[in-house]
mmCIF file with all atom_site columns, C-alpha atoms in Angstrom:
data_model
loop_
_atom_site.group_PDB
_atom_site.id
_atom_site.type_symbol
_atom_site.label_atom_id
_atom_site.label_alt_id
_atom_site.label_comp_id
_atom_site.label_asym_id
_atom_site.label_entity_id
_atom_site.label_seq_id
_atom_site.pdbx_PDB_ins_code
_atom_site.Cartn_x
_atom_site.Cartn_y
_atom_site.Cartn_z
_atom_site.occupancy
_atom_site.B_iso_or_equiv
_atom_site.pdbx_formal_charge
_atom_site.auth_seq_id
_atom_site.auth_comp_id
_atom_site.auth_asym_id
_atom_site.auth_atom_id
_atom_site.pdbx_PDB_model_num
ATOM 1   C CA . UNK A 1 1   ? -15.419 155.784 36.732 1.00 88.00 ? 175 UNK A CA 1
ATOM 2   C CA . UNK A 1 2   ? -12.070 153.839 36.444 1.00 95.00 ? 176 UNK A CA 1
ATOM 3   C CA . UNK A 1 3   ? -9.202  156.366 35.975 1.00 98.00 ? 177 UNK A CA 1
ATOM 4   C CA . UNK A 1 4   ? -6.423  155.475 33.348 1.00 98.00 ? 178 UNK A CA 1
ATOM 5   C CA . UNK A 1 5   ? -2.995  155.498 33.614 1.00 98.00 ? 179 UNK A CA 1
ATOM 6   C CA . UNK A 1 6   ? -0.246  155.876 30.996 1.00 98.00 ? 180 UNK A CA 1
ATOM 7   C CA . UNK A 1 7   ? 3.474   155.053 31.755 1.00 98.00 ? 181 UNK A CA 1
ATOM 8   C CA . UNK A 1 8   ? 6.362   155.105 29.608 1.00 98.00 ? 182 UNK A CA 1
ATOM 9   C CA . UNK A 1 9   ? 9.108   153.165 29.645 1.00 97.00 ? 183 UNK A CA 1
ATOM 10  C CA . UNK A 1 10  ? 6.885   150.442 30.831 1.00 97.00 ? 184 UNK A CA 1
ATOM 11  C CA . UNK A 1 11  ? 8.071   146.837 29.574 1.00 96.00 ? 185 UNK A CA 1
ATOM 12  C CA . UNK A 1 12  ? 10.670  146.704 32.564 1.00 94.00 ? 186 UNK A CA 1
ATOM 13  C CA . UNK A 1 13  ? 12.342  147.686 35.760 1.00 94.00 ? 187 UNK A CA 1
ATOM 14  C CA . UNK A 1 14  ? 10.478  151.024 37.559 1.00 96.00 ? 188 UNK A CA 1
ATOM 15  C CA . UNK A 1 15  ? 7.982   151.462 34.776 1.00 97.00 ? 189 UNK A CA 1
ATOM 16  C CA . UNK A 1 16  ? 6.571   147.927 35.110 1.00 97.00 ? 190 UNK A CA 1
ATOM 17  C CA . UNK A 1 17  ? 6.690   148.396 38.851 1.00 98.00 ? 191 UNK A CA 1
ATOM 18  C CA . UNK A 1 18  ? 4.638   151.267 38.724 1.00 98.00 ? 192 UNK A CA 1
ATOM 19  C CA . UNK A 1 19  ? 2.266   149.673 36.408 1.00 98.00 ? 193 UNK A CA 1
ATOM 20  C CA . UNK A 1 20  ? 1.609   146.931 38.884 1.00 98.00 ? 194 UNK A CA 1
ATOM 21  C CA . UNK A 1 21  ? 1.273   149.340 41.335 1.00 98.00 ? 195 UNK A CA 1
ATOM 22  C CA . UNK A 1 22  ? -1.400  151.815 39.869 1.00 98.00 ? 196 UNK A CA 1
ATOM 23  C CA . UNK A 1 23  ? -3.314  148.436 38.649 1.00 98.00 ? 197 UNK A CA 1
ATOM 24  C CA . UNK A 1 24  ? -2.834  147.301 42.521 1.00 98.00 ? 198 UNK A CA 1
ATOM 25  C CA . UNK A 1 25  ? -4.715  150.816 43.276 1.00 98.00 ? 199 UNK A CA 1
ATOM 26  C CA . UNK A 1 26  ? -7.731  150.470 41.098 1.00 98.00 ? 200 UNK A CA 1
ATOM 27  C CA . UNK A 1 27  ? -6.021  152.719 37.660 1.00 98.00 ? 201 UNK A CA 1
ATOM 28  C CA . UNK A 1 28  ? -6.881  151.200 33.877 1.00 98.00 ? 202 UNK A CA 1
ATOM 29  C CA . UNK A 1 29  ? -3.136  151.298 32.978 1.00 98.00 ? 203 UNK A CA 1
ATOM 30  C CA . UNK A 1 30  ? -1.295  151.464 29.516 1.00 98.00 ? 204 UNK A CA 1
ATOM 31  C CA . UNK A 1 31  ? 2.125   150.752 28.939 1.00 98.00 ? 205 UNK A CA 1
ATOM 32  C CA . UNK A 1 32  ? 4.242   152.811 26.403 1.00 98.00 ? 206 UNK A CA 1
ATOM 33  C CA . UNK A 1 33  ? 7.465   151.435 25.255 1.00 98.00 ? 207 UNK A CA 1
ATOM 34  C CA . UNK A 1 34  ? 9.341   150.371 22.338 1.00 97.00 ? 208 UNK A CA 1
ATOM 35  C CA . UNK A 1 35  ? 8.154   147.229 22.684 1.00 94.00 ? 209 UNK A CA 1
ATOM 36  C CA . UNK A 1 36  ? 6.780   144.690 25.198 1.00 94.00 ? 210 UNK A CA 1
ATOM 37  C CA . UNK A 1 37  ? 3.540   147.080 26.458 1.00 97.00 ? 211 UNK A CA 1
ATOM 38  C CA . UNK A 1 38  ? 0.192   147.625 24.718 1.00 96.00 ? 212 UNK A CA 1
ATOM 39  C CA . UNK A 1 39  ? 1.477   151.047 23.215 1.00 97.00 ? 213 UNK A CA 1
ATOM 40  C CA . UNK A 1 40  ? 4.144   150.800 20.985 1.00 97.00 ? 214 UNK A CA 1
ATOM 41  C CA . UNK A 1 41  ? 5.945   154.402 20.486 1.00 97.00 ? 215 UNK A CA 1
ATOM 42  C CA . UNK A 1 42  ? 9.409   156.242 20.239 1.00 98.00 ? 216 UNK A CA 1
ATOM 43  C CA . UNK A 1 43  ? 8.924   159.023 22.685 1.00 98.00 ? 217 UNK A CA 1
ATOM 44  C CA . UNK A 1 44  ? 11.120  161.292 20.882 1.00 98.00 ? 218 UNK A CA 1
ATOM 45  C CA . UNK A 1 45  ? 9.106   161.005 17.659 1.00 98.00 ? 219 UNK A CA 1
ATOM 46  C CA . UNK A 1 46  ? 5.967   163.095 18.183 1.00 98.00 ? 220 UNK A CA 1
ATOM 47  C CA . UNK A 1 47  ? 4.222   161.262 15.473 1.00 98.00 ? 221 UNK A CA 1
ATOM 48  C CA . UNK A 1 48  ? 4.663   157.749 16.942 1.00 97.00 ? 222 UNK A CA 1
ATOM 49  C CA . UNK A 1 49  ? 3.614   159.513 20.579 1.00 98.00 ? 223 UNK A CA 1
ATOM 50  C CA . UNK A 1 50  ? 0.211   160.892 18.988 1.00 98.00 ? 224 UNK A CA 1
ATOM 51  C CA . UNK A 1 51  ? -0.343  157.580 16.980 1.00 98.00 ? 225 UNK A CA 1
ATOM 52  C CA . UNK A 1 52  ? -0.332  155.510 20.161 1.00 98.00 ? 226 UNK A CA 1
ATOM 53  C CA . UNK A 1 53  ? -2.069  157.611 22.309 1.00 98.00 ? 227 UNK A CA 1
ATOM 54  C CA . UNK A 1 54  ? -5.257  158.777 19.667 1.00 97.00 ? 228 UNK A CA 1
ATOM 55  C CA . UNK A 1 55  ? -7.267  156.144 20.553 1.00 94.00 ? 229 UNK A CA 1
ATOM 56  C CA . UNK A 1 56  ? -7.442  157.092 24.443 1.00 97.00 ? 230 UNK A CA 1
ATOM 57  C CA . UNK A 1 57  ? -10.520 158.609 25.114 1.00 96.00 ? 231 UNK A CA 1
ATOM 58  C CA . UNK A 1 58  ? -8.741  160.939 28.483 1.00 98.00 ? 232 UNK A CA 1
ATOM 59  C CA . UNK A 1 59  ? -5.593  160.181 30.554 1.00 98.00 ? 233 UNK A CA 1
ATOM 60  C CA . UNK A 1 60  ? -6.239  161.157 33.976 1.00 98.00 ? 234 UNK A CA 1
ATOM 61  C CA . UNK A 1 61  ? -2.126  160.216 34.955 1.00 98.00 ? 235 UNK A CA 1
ATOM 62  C CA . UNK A 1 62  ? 0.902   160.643 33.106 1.00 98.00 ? 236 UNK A CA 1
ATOM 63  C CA . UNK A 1 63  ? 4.229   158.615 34.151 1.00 98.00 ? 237 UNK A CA 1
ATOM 64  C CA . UNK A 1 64  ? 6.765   159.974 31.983 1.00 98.00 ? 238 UNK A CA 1
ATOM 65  C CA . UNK A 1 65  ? 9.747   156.985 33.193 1.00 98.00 ? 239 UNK A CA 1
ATOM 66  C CA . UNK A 1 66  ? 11.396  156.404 29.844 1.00 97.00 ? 240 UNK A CA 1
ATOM 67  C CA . UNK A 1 67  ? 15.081  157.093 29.967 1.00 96.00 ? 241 UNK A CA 1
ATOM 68  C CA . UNK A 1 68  ? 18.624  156.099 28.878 1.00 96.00 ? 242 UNK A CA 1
ATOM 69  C CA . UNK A 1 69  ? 21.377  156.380 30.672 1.00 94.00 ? 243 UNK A CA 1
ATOM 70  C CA . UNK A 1 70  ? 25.177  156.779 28.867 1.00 96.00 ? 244 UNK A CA 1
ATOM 71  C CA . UNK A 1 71  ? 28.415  157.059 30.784 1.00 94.00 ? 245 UNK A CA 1
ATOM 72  C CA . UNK A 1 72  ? 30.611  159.324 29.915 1.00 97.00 ? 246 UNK A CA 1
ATOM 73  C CA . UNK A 1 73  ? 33.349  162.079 30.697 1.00 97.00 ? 247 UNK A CA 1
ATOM 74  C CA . UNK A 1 74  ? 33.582  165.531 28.953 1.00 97.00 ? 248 UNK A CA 1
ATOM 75  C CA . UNK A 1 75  ? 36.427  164.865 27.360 1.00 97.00 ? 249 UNK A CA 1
ATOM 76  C CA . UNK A 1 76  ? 35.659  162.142 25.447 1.00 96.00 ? 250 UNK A CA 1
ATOM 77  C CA . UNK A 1 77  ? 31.988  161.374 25.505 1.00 97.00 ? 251 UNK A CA 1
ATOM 78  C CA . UNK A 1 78  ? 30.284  161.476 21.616 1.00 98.00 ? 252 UNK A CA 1
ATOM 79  C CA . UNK A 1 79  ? 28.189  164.111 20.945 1.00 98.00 ? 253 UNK A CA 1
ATOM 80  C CA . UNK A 1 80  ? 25.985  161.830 19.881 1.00 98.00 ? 254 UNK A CA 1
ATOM 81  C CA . UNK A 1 81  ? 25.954  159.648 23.110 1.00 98.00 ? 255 UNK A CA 1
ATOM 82  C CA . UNK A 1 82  ? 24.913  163.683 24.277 1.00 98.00 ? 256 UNK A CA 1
ATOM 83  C CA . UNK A 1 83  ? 22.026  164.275 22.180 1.00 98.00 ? 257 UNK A CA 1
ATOM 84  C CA . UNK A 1 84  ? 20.740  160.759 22.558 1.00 98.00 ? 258 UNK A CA 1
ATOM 85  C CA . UNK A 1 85  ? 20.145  161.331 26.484 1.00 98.00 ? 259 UNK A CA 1
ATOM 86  C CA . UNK A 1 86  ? 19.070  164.743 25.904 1.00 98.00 ? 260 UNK A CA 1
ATOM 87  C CA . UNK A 1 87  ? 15.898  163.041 23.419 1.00 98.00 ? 261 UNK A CA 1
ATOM 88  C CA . UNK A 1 88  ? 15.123  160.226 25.305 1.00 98.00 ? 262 UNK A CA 1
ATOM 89  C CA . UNK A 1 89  ? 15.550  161.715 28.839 1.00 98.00 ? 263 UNK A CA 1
ATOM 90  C CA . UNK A 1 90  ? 14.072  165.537 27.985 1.00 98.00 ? 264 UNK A CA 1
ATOM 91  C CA . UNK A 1 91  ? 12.485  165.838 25.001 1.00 98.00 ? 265 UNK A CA 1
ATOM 92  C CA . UNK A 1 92  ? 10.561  162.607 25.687 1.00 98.00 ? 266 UNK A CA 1
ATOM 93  C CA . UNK A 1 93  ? 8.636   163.773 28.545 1.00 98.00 ? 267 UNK A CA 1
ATOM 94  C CA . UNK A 1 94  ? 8.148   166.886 26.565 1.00 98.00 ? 268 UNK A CA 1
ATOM 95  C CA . UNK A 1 95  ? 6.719   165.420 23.537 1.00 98.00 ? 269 UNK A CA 1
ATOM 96  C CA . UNK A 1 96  ? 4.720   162.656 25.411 1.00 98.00 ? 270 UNK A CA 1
ATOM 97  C CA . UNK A 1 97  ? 3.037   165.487 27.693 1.00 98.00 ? 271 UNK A CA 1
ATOM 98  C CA . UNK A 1 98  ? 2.156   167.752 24.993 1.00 98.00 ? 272 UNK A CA 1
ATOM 99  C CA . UNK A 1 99  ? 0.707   165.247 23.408 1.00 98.00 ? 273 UNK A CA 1
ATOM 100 C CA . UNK A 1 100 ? -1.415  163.850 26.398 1.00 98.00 ? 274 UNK A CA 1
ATOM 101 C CA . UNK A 1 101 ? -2.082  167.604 27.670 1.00 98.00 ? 275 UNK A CA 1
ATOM 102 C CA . UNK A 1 102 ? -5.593  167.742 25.174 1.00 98.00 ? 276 UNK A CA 1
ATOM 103 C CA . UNK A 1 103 ? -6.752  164.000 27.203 1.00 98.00 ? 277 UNK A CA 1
ATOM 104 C CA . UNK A 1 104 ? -5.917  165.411 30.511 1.00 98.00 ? 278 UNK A CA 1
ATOM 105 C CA . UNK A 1 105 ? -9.067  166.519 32.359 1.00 98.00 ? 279 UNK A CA 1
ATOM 106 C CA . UNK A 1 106 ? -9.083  168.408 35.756 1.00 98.00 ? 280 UNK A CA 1
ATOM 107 C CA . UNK A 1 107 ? -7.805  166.626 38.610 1.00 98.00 ? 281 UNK A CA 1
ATOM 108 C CA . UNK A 1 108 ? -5.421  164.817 36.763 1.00 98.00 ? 282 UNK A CA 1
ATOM 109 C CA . UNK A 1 109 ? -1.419  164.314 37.267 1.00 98.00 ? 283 UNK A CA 1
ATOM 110 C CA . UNK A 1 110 ? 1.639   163.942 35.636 1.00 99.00 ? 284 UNK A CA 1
ATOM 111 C CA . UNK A 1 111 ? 4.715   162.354 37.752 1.00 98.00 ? 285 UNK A CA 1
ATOM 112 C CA . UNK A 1 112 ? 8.272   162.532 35.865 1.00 98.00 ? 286 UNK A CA 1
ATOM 113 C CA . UNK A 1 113 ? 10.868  160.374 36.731 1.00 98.00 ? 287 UNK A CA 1
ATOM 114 C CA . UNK A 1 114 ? 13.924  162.810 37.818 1.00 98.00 ? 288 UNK A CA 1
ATOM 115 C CA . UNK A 1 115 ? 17.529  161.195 39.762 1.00 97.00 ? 289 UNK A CA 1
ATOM 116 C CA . UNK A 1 116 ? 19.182  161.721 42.800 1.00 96.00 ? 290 UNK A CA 1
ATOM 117 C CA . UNK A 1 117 ? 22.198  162.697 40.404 1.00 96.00 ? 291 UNK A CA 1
ATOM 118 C CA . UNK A 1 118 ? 20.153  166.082 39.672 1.00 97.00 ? 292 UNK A CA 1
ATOM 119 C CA . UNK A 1 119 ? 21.142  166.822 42.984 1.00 97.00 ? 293 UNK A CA 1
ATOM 120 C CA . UNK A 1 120 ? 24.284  165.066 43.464 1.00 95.00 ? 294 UNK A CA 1
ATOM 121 C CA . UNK A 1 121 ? 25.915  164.888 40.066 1.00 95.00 ? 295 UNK A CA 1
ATOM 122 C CA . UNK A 1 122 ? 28.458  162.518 39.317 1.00 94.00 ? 296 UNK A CA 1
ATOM 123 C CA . UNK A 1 123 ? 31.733  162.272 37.391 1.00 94.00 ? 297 UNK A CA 1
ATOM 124 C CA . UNK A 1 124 ? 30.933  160.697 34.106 1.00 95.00 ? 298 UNK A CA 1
ATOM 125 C CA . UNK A 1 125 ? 27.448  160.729 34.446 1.00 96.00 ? 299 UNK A CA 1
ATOM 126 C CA . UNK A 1 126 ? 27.457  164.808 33.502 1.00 97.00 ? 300 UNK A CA 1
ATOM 127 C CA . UNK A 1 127 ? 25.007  164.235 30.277 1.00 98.00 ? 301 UNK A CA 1
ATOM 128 C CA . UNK A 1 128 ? 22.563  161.946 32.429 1.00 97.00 ? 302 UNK A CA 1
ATOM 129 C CA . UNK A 1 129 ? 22.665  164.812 35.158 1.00 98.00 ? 303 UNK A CA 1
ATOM 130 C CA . UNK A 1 130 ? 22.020  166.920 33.520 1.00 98.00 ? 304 UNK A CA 1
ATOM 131 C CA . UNK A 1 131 ? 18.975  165.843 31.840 1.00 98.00 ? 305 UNK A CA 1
ATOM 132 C CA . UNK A 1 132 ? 17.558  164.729 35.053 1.00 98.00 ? 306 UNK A CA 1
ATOM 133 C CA . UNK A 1 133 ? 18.366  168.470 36.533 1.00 98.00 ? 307 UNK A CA 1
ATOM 134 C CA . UNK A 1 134 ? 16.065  169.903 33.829 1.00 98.00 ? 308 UNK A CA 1
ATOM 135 C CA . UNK A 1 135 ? 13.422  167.190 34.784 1.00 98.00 ? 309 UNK A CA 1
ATOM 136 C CA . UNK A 1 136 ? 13.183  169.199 38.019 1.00 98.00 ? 310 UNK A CA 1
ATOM 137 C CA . UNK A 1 137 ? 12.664  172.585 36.603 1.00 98.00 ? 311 UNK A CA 1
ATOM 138 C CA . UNK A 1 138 ? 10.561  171.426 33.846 1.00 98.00 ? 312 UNK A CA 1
ATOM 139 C CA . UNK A 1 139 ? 8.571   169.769 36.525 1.00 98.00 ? 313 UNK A CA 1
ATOM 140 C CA . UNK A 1 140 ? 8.378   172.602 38.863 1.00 98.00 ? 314 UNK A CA 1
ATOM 141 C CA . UNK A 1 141 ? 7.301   175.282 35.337 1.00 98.00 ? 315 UNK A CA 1
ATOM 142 C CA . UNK A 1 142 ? 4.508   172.576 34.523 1.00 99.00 ? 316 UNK A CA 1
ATOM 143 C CA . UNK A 1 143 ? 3.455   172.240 37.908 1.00 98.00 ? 317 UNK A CA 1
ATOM 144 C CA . UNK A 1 144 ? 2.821   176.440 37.510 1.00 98.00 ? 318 UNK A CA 1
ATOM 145 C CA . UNK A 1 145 ? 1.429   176.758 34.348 1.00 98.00 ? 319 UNK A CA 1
ATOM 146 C CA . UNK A 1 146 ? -0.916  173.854 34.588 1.00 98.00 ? 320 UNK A CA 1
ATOM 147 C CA . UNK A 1 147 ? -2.226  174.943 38.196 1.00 98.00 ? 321 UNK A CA 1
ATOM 148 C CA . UNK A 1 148 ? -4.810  174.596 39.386 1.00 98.00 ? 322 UNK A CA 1
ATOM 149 C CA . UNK A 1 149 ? -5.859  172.063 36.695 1.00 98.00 ? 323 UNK A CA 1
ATOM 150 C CA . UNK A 1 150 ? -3.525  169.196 36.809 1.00 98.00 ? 324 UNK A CA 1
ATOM 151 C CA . UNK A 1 151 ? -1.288  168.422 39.621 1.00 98.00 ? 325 UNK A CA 1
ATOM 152 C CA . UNK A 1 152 ? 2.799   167.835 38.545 1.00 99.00 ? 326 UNK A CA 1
ATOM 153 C CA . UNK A 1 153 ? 5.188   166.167 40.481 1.00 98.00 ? 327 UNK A CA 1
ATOM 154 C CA . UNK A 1 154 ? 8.504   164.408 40.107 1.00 98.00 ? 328 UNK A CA 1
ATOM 155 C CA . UNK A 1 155 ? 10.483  161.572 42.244 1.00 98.00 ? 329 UNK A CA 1
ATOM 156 C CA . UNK A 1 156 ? 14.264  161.319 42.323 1.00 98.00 ? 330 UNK A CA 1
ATOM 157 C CA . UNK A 1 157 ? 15.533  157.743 42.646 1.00 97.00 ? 331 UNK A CA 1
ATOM 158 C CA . UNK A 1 158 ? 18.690  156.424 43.877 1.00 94.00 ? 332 UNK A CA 1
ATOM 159 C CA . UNK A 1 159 ? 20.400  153.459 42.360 1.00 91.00 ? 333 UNK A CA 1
ATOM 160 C CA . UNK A 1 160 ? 17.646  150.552 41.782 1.00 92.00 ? 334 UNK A CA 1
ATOM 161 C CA . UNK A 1 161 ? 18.239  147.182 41.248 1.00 85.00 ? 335 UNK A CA 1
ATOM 162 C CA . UNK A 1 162 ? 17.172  147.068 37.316 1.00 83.00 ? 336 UNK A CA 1
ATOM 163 C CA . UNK A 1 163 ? 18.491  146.386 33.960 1.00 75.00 ? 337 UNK A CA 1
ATOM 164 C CA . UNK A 1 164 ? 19.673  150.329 33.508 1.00 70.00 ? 338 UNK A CA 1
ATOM 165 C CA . UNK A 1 165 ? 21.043  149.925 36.569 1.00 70.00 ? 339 UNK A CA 1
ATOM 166 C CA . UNK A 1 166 ? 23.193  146.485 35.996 1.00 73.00 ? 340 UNK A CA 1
ATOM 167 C CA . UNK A 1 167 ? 23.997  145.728 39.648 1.00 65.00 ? 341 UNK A CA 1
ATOM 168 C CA . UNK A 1 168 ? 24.918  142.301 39.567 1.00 73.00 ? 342 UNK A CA 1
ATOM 169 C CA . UNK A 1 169 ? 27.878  142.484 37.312 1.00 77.00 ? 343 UNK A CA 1
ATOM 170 C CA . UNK A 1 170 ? 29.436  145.741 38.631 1.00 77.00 ? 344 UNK A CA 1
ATOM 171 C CA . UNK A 1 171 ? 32.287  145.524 40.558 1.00 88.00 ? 345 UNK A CA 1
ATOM 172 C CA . UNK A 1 172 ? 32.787  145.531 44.258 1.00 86.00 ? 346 UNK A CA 1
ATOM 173 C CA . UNK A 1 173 ? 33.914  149.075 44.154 1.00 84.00 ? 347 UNK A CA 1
ATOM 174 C CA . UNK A 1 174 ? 30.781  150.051 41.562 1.00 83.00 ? 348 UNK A CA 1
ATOM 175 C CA . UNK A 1 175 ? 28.551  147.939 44.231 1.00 83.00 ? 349 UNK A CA 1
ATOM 176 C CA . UNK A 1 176 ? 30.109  150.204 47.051 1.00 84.00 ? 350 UNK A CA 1
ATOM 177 C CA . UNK A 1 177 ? 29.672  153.588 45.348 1.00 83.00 ? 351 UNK A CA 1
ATOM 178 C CA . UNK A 1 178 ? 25.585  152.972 44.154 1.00 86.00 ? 352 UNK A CA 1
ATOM 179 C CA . UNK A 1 179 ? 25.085  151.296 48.362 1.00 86.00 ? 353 UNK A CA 1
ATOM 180 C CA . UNK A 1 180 ? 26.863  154.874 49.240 1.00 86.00 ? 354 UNK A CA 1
ATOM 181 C CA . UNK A 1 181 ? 23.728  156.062 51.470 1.00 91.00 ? 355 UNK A CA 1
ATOM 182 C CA . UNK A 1 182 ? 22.765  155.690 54.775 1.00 93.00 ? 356 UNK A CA 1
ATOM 183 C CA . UNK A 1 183 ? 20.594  152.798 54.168 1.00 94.00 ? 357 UNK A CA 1
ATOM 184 C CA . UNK A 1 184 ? 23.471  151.110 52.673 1.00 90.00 ? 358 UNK A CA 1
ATOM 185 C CA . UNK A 1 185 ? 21.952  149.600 50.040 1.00 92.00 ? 359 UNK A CA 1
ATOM 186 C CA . UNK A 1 186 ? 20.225  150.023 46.605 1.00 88.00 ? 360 UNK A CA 1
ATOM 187 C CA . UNK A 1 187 ? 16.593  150.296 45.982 1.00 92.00 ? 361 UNK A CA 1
ATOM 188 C CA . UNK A 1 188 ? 13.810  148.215 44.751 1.00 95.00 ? 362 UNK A CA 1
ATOM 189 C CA . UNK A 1 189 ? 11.602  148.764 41.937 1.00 95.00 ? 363 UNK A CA 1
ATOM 190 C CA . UNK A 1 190 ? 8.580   148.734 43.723 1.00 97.00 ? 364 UNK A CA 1
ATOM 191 C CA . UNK A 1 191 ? 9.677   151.658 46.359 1.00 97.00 ? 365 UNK A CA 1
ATOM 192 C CA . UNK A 1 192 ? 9.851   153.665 44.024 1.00 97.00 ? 366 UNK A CA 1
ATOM 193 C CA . UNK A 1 193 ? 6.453   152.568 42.150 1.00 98.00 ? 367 UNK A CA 1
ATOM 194 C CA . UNK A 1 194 ? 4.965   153.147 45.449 1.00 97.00 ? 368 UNK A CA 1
ATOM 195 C CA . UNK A 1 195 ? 6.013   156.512 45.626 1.00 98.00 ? 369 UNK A CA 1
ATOM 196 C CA . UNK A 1 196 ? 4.216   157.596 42.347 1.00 98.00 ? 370 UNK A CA 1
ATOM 197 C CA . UNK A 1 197 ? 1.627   156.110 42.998 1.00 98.00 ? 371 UNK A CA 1
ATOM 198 C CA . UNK A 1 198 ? 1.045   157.967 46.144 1.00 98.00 ? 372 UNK A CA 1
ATOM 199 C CA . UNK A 1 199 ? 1.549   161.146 44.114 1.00 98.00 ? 373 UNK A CA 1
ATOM 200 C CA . UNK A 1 200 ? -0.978  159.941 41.371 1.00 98.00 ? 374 UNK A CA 1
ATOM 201 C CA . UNK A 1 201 ? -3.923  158.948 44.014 1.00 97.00 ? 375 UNK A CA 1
ATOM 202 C CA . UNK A 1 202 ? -5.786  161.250 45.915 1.00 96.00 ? 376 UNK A CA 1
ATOM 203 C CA . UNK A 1 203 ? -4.173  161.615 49.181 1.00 97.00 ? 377 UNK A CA 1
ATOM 204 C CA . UNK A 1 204 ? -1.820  163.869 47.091 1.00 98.00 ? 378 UNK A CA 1
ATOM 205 C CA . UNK A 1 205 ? -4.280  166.022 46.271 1.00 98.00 ? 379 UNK A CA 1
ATOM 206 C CA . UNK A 1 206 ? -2.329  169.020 48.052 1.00 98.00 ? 380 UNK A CA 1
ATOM 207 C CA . UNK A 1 207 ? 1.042   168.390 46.457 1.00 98.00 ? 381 UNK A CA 1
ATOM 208 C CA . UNK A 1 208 ? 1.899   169.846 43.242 1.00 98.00 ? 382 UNK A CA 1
ATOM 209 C CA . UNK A 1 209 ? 5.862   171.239 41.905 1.00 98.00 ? 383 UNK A CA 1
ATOM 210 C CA . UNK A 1 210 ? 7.352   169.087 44.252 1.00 98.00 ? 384 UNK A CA 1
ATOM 211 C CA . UNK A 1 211 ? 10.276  166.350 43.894 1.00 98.00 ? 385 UNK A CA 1
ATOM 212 C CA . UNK A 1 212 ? 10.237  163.567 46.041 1.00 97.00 ? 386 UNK A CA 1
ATOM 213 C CA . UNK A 1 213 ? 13.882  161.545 46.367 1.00 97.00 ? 387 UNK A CA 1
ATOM 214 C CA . UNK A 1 214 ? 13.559  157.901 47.199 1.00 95.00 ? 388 UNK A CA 1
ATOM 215 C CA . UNK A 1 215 ? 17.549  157.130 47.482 1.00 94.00 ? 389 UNK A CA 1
ATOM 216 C CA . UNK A 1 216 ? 18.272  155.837 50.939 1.00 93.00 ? 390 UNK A CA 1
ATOM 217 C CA . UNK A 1 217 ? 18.549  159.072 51.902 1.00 94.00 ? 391 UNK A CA 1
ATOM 218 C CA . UNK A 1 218 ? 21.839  159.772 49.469 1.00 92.00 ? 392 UNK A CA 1
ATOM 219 C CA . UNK A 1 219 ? 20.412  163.268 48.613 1.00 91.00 ? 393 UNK A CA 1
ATOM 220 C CA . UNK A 1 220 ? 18.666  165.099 51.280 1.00 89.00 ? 394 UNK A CA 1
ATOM 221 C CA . UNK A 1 221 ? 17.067  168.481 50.816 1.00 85.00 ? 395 UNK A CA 1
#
């Protein structure tokens, strides 16, 4: 039986990656976005989440990738620019999971897309961080109360050359600061896609609660 895939935050960047790369591995995947994928849905609206994902008859792996990412320091940044990061980069894997929880059968996995700034932080970035720091304990509580059931793991990417990112029309000193591992350079899409997919096939089948960084080594632990 073919096992389906559902990823959010699909119609670009590290969510189409890992599309391409769980089709590449044999998964029936579905893209959830705002637009541009075969599931249309806000994943802060529960109703829009459940709407999309009703006609799915089980999803054996969960990608929750959706996120936003607003720069901004305390003393300034809008509450609202707060609360937007905190739907879209929390409450979005929270709502999408508890939707697809009832579809998930036994054996099946949920990866969430976390950020080497949970472990680093960054001046300016404190909202995004911080969002991406409860991705990691939300991971690891899931990963316990869904035991031994459903496996649930996390990766942490560095700075990858995508649209969120913006790469190309940073500055020299931005460019220096995101290159600032021991690689010395940013990542690709697919390296991280290739990451979750490990931790959605079955050669993971051991690994559960954990949070893999793929960063160039920026944030090691």
């Amino acid at each position: 039986m073919v096992k389906l895939a559902i990823v959010t935050g699909a119609a670009r960047g590290i969510g189409a990656a890992t599309c391409a790369a769980l089709r590449a591995d044999g998964f029936e995947v579905h893209g959830l976005d705002l637009d541009g994928t075969d599931l249309r849905a806000d994943v802060t609206d529960a109703a829009s989440v459940a709407a999309a994902l009703a006609s799915l008859p089980r999803i054996d792996v969960l990608v929750n990738n959706a996120g936003i990412q607003i720069e901004g320091w305390l003393a300034d940044m809008p509450l609202a620019d707060f609360d937007r990061q905190i739907a879209v980069n929390l409450r979005g894997p929270f709502v999408v999971a508890q939707t697809a929880l009832p579809k998930i059968p036994r054996g099946g996995r949920i990866v969430n897309v976390a950020s080497e700034l949970a472990y680093l932080g960054r001046a300016g970035s404190s909202a995004y961080a911080a969002t991406k720091g409860a991705i990691l304990t939300m991971t690891r509580s899931w990963a316990r109360e869904l035991a031994p059931d459903i496996l649930v793991n996390a990766v942490a990417p560095g700075p990858v050359d995508t649209s969120l990112l913006g790469y190309d029309g940073m500055s020299a000193a931005q460019k220096a600061l995101e290159a600032d591992n021991p690689l010395g350079r940013i990542g690709r899409p697919e390296e991280i896609a290739g990451l979750i997919a490990w931790l959605a096939s079955d050669r993971a089948s051991f690994v559960t609660g954990q949070c893999y960084s793929a960063d160039g080594g920026a944030a090691m632990h």
